JSON list of C-alpha atoms in Angstrom, two decimals:
[
{"chain": "A", "resi": 1, "resn": "MET", "atom": "CA", "xyz": [9.86, 4.24, -15.23]},
{"chain": "A", "resi": 2, "resn": "GLN", "atom": "CA", "xyz": [9.14, 7.25, -14.53]},
{"chain": "A", "resi": 3, "resn": "THR", "atom": "CA", "xyz": [5.98, 7.05, -16.80]},
{"chain": "A", "resi": 4, "resn": "VAL", "atom": "CA", "xyz": [5.06, 4.42, -14.98]},
{"chain": "A", "resi": 5, "resn": "LEU", "atom": "CA", "xyz": [5.03, 5.55, -11.23]},
{"chain": "A", "resi": 6, "resn": "PHE", "atom": "CA", "xyz": [2.94, 8.62, -12.15]},
{"chain": "A", "resi": 7, "resn": "THR", "atom": "CA", "xyz": [0.48, 6.21, -13.58]},
{"chain": "A", "resi": 8, "resn": "LEU", "atom": "CA", "xyz": [0.09, 3.40, -11.05]},
{"chain": "A", "resi": 9, "resn": "GLY", "atom": "CA", "xyz": [0.25, 6.61, -8.43]},
{"chain": "A", "resi": 10, "resn": "LEU", "atom": "CA", "xyz": [-2.11, 7.98, -10.32]},
{"chain": "A", "resi": 11, "resn": "VAL", "atom": "CA", "xyz": [-4.16, 4.92, -9.85]},
{"chain": "A", "resi": 12, "resn": "LEU", "atom": "CA", "xyz": [-4.19, 3.90, -6.37]},
{"chain": "A", "resi": 13, "resn": "PHE", "atom": "CA", "xyz": [-4.97, 7.63, -5.38]},
{"chain": "A", "resi": 14, "resn": "LEU", "atom": "CA", "xyz": [-7.87, 7.33, -7.31]},
{"chain": "A", "resi": 15, "resn": "LEU", "atom": "CA", "xyz": [-8.70, 4.08, -5.90]},
{"chain": "A", "resi": 16, "resn": "GLY", "atom": "CA", "xyz": [-7.85, 5.99, -2.51]},
{"chain": "A", "resi": 17, "resn": "LEU", "atom": "CA", "xyz": [-10.92, 8.54, -4.19]},
{"chain": "A", "resi": 18, "resn": "LEU", "atom": "CA", "xyz": [-13.06, 5.80, -4.54]},
{"chain": "A", "resi": 19, "resn": "THR", "atom": "CA", "xyz": [-12.14, 3.39, -1.40]},
{"chain": "A", "resi": 20, "resn": "GLY", "atom": "CA", "xyz": [-13.25, 6.93, 0.14]},
{"chain": "A", "resi": 21, "resn": "PHE", "atom": "CA", "xyz": [-17.41, 6.25, -0.65]},
{"chain": "A", "resi": 22, "resn": "ALA", "atom": "CA", "xyz": [-17.56, 3.01, 0.61]},
{"chain": "A", "resi": 23, "resn": "VAL", "atom": "CA", "xyz": [-16.08, 3.57, 4.16]},
{"chain": "A", "resi": 24, "resn": "PRO", "atom": "CA", "xyz": [-19.72, 3.93, 6.14]},
{"chain": "A", "resi": 25, "resn": "ASN", "atom": "CA", "xyz": [-21.22, 0.65, 3.83]},
{"chain": "A", "resi": 26, "resn": "LEU", "atom": "CA", "xyz": [-17.92, -1.80, 5.04]},
{"chain": "A", "resi": 27, "resn": "LYS", "atom": "CA", "xyz": [-18.10, -4.27, 7.73]},
{"chain": "A", "resi": 28, "resn": "ASN", "atom": "CA", "xyz": [-15.37, -1.92, 9.44]},
{"chain": "A", "resi": 29, "resn": "PRO", "atom": "CA", "xyz": [-15.53, 2.17, 8.44]},
{"chain": "A", "resi": 30, "resn": "ARG", "atom": "CA", "xyz": [-12.63, 2.75, 10.66]},
{"chain": "A", "resi": 31, "resn": "MET", "atom": "CA", "xyz": [-10.65, -0.05, 9.01]},
{"chain": "A", "resi": 32, "resn": "ALA", "atom": "CA", "xyz": [-12.15, 1.63, 5.09]},
{"chain": "A", "resi": 33, "resn": "LEU", "atom": "CA", "xyz": [-11.21, 5.03, 6.60]},
{"chain": "A", "resi": 34, "resn": "SER", "atom": "CA", "xyz": [-7.35, 3.76, 7.14]},
{"chain": "A", "resi": 35, "resn": "SER", "atom": "CA", "xyz": [-7.92, 2.23, 3.68]},
{"chain": "A", "resi": 36, "resn": "HIS", "atom": "CA", "xyz": [-8.84, 5.41, 1.99]},
{"chain": "A", "resi": 37, "resn": "LEU", "atom": "CA", "xyz": [-6.21, 6.80, 3.60]},
{"chain": "A", "resi": 38, "resn": "GLU", "atom": "CA", "xyz": [-3.42, 3.71, 2.61]},
{"chain": "A", "resi": 39, "resn": "ALA", "atom": "CA", "xyz": [-4.67, 4.57, -0.95]},
{"chain": "A", "resi": 40, "resn": "VAL", "atom": "CA", "xyz": [-4.52, 7.95, -1.40]},
{"chain": "A", "resi": 41, "resn": "LEU", "atom": "CA", "xyz": [-0.71, 8.80, 0.45]},
{"chain": "A", "resi": 42, "resn": "ASN", "atom": "CA", "xyz": [0.86, 5.70, -0.86]},
{"chain": "A", "resi": 43, "resn": "GLY", "atom": "CA", "xyz": [-0.30, 6.63, -4.08]},
{"chain": "A", "resi": 44, "resn": "MET", "atom": "CA", "xyz": [1.52, 10.70, -4.15]},
{"chain": "A", "resi": 45, "resn": "PHE", "atom": "CA", "xyz": [4.26, 8.49, -2.14]},
{"chain": "A", "resi": 46, "resn": "LEU", "atom": "CA", "xyz": [4.84, 6.74, -5.57]},
{"chain": "A", "resi": 47, "resn": "VAL", "atom": "CA", "xyz": [4.10, 10.18, -7.56]},
{"chain": "A", "resi": 48, "resn": "LEU", "atom": "CA", "xyz": [7.20, 10.99, -5.55]},
{"chain": "A", "resi": 49, "resn": "ILE", "atom": "CA", "xyz": [9.55, 7.80, -6.23]},
{"chain": "A", "resi": 50, "resn": "GLY", "atom": "CA", "xyz": [8.38, 8.65, -9.57]},
{"chain": "A", "resi": 51, "resn": "LEU", "atom": "CA", "xyz": [9.96, 12.53, -9.90]},
{"chain": "A", "resi": 52, "resn": "LEU", "atom": "CA", "xyz": [12.91, 11.29, -7.88]},
{"chain": "A", "resi": 53, "resn": "TRP", "atom": "CA", "xyz": [13.74, 9.19, -10.68]},
{"chain": "A", "resi": 54, "resn": "PRO", "atom": "CA", "xyz": [15.95, 10.74, -12.67]},
{"chain": "A", "resi": 55, "resn": "HIS", "atom": "CA", "xyz": [18.36, 11.09, -9.96]},
{"chain": "A", "resi": 56, "resn": "ILE", "atom": "CA", "xyz": [18.19, 7.88, -9.26]},
{"chain": "A", "resi": 57, "resn": "HIS", "atom": "CA", "xyz": [21.17, 5.90, -10.71]},
{"chain": "A", "resi": 58, "resn": "LEU", "atom": "CA", "xyz": [20.83, 1.21, -10.23]},
{"chain": "A", "resi": 59, "resn": "PRO", "atom": "CA", "xyz": [21.65, -0.48, -11.99]},
{"chain": "A", "resi": 60, "resn": "ASN", "atom": "CA", "xyz": [18.91, -1.55, -14.08]},
{"chain": "A", "resi": 61, "resn": "ALA", "atom": "CA", "xyz": [17.94, -4.98, -12.29]},
{"chain": "A", "resi": 62, "resn": "TRP", "atom": "CA", "xyz": [18.10, -2.94, -8.66]},
{"chain": "A", "resi": 63, "resn": "ALA", "atom": "CA", "xyz": [15.84, -0.15, -9.95]},
{"chain": "A", "resi": 64, "resn": "VAL", "atom": "CA", "xyz": [13.24, -2.50, -11.89]},
{"chain": "A", "resi": 65, "resn": "THR", "atom": "CA", "xyz": [13.33, -4.93, -8.09]},
{"chain": "A", "resi": 66, "resn": "ALA", "atom": "CA", "xyz": [13.25, -1.39, -6.35]},
{"chain": "A", "resi": 67, "resn": "VAL", "atom": "CA", "xyz": [9.71, -0.06, -8.43]},
{"chain": "A", "resi": 68, "resn": "VAL", "atom": "CA", "xyz": [7.89, -3.83, -8.31]},
{"chain": "A", "resi": 69, "resn": "LEU", "atom": "CA", "xyz": [8.87, -4.09, -4.00]},
{"chain": "A", "resi": 70, "resn": "ILE", "atom": "CA", "xyz": [7.86, -0.08, -3.80]},
{"chain": "A", "resi": 71, "resn": "VAL", "atom": "CA", "xyz": [4.49, -0.96, -6.01]},
{"chain": "A", "resi": 72, "resn": "TYR", "atom": "CA", "xyz": [3.37, -4.43, -4.40]},
{"chain": "A", "resi": 73, "resn": "ALA", "atom": "CA", "xyz": [4.18, -2.78, -1.31]},
{"chain": "A", "resi": 74, "resn": "ALA", "atom": "CA", "xyz": [1.88, 0.34, -2.07]},
{"chain": "A", "resi": 75, "resn": "TYR", "atom": "CA", "xyz": [-0.84, -1.35, -3.72]},
{"chain": "A", "resi": 76, "resn": "ALA", "atom": "CA", "xyz": [-1.38, -4.49, -0.94]},
{"chain": "A", "resi": 77, "resn": "ASN", "atom": "CA", "xyz": [-1.15, -2.22, 2.12]},
{"chain": "A", "resi": 78, "resn": "TRP", "atom": "CA", "xyz": [-4.57, -1.08, -0.13]},
{"chain": "A", "resi": 79, "resn": "ILE", "atom": "CA", "xyz": [-6.16, -4.75, -0.43]},
{"chain": "A", "resi": 80, "resn": "ALA", "atom": "CA", "xyz": [-5.14, -5.40, 2.73]},
{"chain": "A", "resi": 81, "resn": "SER", "atom": "CA", "xyz": [-7.11, -2.29, 4.69]},
{"chain": "A", "resi": 82, "resn": "LEU", "atom": "CA", "xyz": [-9.44, -2.98, 2.55]},
{"chain": "A", "resi": 83, "resn": "LEU", "atom": "CA", "xyz": [-10.23, -6.88, 3.25]},
{"chain": "A", "resi": 84, "resn": "ALA", "atom": "CA", "xyz": [-10.16, -6.14, 6.71]},
{"chain": "A", "resi": 85, "resn": "ALA", "atom": "CA", "xyz": [-12.35, -3.37, 6.69]},
{"chain": "A", "resi": 86, "resn": "ALA", "atom": "CA", "xyz": [-14.74, -6.06, 4.57]},
{"chain": "A", "resi": 87, "resn": "TRP", "atom": "CA", "xyz": [-14.11, -8.63, 6.31]},
{"chain": "A", "resi": 88, "resn": "GLY", "atom": "CA", "xyz": [-13.94, -7.23, 10.22]},
{"chain": "A", "resi": 89, "resn": "ALA", "atom": "CA", "xyz": [-10.20, -8.55, 9.85]},
{"chain": "A", "resi": 90, "resn": "GLY", "atom": "CA", "xyz": [-6.66, -7.65, 11.64]},
{"chain": "A", "resi": 91, "resn": "ARG", "atom": "CA", "xyz": [-6.76, -7.70, 14.67]},
{"chain": "A", "resi": 92, "resn": "ARG", "atom": "CA", "xyz": [-3.06, -8.90, 15.20]},
{"chain": "A", "resi": 93, "resn": "PHE", "atom": "CA", "xyz": [-1.06, -5.79, 13.21]},
{"chain": "A", "resi": 94, "resn": "ALA", "atom": "CA", "xyz": [-3.81, -3.83, 12.98]},
{"chain": "A", "resi": 95, "resn": "PRO", "atom": "CA", "xyz": [-5.52, -3.95, 16.84]},
{"chain": "A", "resi": 96, "resn": "ILE", "atom": "CA", "xyz": [-7.00, -0.03, 17.27]},
{"chain": "A", "resi": 97, "resn": "ALA", "atom": "CA", "xyz": [-7.99, 0.01, 13.78]},
{"chain": "A", "resi": 98, "resn": "THR", "atom": "CA", "xyz": [-9.90, -3.13, 13.76]},
{"chain": "A", "resi": 99, "resn": "GLY", "atom": "CA", "xyz": [-11.85, -2.94, 16.99]},
{"chain": "A", "resi": 100, "resn": "ASN", "atom": "CA", "xyz": [-14.04, -5.56, 18.16]},
{"chain": "A", "resi": 101, "resn": "HIS", "atom": "CA", "xyz": [-14.73, -6.80, 15.03]},
{"chain": "A", "resi": 102, "resn": "GLU", "atom": "CA", "xyz": [-12.89, -10.85, 14.16]},
{"chain": "A", "resi": 103, "resn": "ALA", "atom": "CA", "xyz": [-13.24, -12.47, 11.23]},
{"chain": "A", "resi": 104, "resn": "SER", "atom": "CA", "xyz": [-12.28, -16.30, 10.31]},
{"chain": "A", "resi": 105, "resn": "ALA", "atom": "CA", "xyz": [-8.32, -17.76, 10.87]},
{"chain": "A", "resi": 106, "resn": "ALA", "atom": "CA", "xyz": [-8.39, -17.52, 6.69]},
{"chain": "A", "resi": 107, "resn": "LYS", "atom": "CA", "xyz": [-9.35, -14.06, 6.00]},
{"chain": "A", "resi": 108, "resn": "GLU", "atom": "CA", "xyz": [-7.35, -12.76, 9.61]},
{"chain": "A", "resi": 109, "resn": "ALA", "atom": "CA", "xyz": [-3.93, -15.05, 7.79]},
{"chain": "A", "resi": 110, "resn": "ILE", "atom": "CA", "xyz": [-4.57, -13.25, 4.45]},
{"chain": "A", "resi": 111, "resn": "VAL", "atom": "CA", "xyz": [-4.65, -9.71, 5.82]},
{"chain": "A", "resi": 112, "resn": "ASN", "atom": "CA", "xyz": [-1.41, -10.56, 8.45]},
{"chain": "A", "resi": 113, "resn": "PHE", "atom": "CA", "xyz": [1.01, -12.12, 5.05]},
{"chain": "A", "resi": 114, "resn": "LEU", "atom": "CA", "xyz": [-0.65, -8.92, 3.29]},
{"chain": "A", "resi": 115, "resn": "LEU", "atom": "CA", "xyz": [0.37, -6.65, 6.02]},
{"chain": "A", "resi": 116, "resn": "VAL", "atom": "CA", "xyz": [3.93, -8.28, 6.92]},
{"chain": "A", "resi": 117, "resn": "SER", "atom": "CA", "xyz": [5.14, -8.75, 2.72]},
{"chain": "A", "resi": 118, "resn": "LEU", "atom": "CA", "xyz": [4.28, -5.33, 2.03]},
{"chain": "A", "resi": 119, "resn": "SER", "atom": "CA", "xyz": [6.17, -3.98, 5.54]},
{"chain": "A", "resi": 120, "resn": "VAL", "atom": "CA", "xyz": [9.60, -5.67, 4.45]},
{"chain": "A", "resi": 121, "resn": "ALA", "atom": "CA", "xyz": [8.51, -4.75, 0.59]},
{"chain": "A", "resi": 122, "resn": "ILE", "atom": "CA", "xyz": [9.04, -1.59, 1.96]},
{"chain": "A", "resi": 123, "resn": "VAL", "atom": "CA", "xyz": [11.52, -0.92, 3.80]},
{"chain": "A", "resi": 124, "resn": "VAL", "atom": "CA", "xyz": [13.99, -3.31, 0.92]},
{"chain": "A", "resi": 125, "resn": "GLY", "atom": "CA", "xyz": [12.69, -1.46, -1.90]},
{"chain": "A", "resi": 126, "resn": "VAL", "atom": "CA", "xyz": [12.79, 2.40, -0.25]},
{"chain": "A", "resi": 127, "resn": "GLY", "atom": "CA", "xyz": [16.80, 1.16, 1.00]},
{"chain": "A", "resi": 128, "resn": "ILE", "atom": "CA", "xyz": [17.23, -0.01, -2.51]},
{"chain": "A", "resi": 129, "resn": "VAL", "atom": "CA", "xyz": [16.26, 3.63, -4.02]},
{"chain": "A", "resi": 130, "resn": "ILE", "atom": "CA", "xyz": [18.67, 5.17, -0.82]},
{"chain": "A", "resi": 131, "resn": "ALA", "atom": "CA", "xyz": [21.22, 3.57, -2.55]},
{"chain": "A", "resi": 132, "resn": "GLY", "atom": "CA", "xyz": [21.33, 4.44, -5.52]},
{"chain": "A", "resi": 133, "resn": "LEU", "atom": "CA", "xyz": [20.77, 8.58, -4.44]}
]
């Protein structure tokens, strides 16, 4: 599991670096900067969880659940903010970064779903990890 966390963390970190190149070219550069930062920071968080992994003692099903939830949250955070940047969406849950941009109802719903679901996933996933320490 440690290697999986390291690999997925470094891949997300790389995606964050690459997202940084796209910042000025997206519809909402401020949200694109958020996407860049989310990917870089969440990539480092996955590596950090990987470093902690030898100290986490959980039954296999709980360990897998925690990793799936945390990885989902990390990648969903990046993709939600990247889609919001490309579409000009995110008005409901990220009004400061969204500014005056607003996308179609369907695009806003996709971004909203990702933001809400990742929020629940990261809280539950980190809670499981804390319980296993």
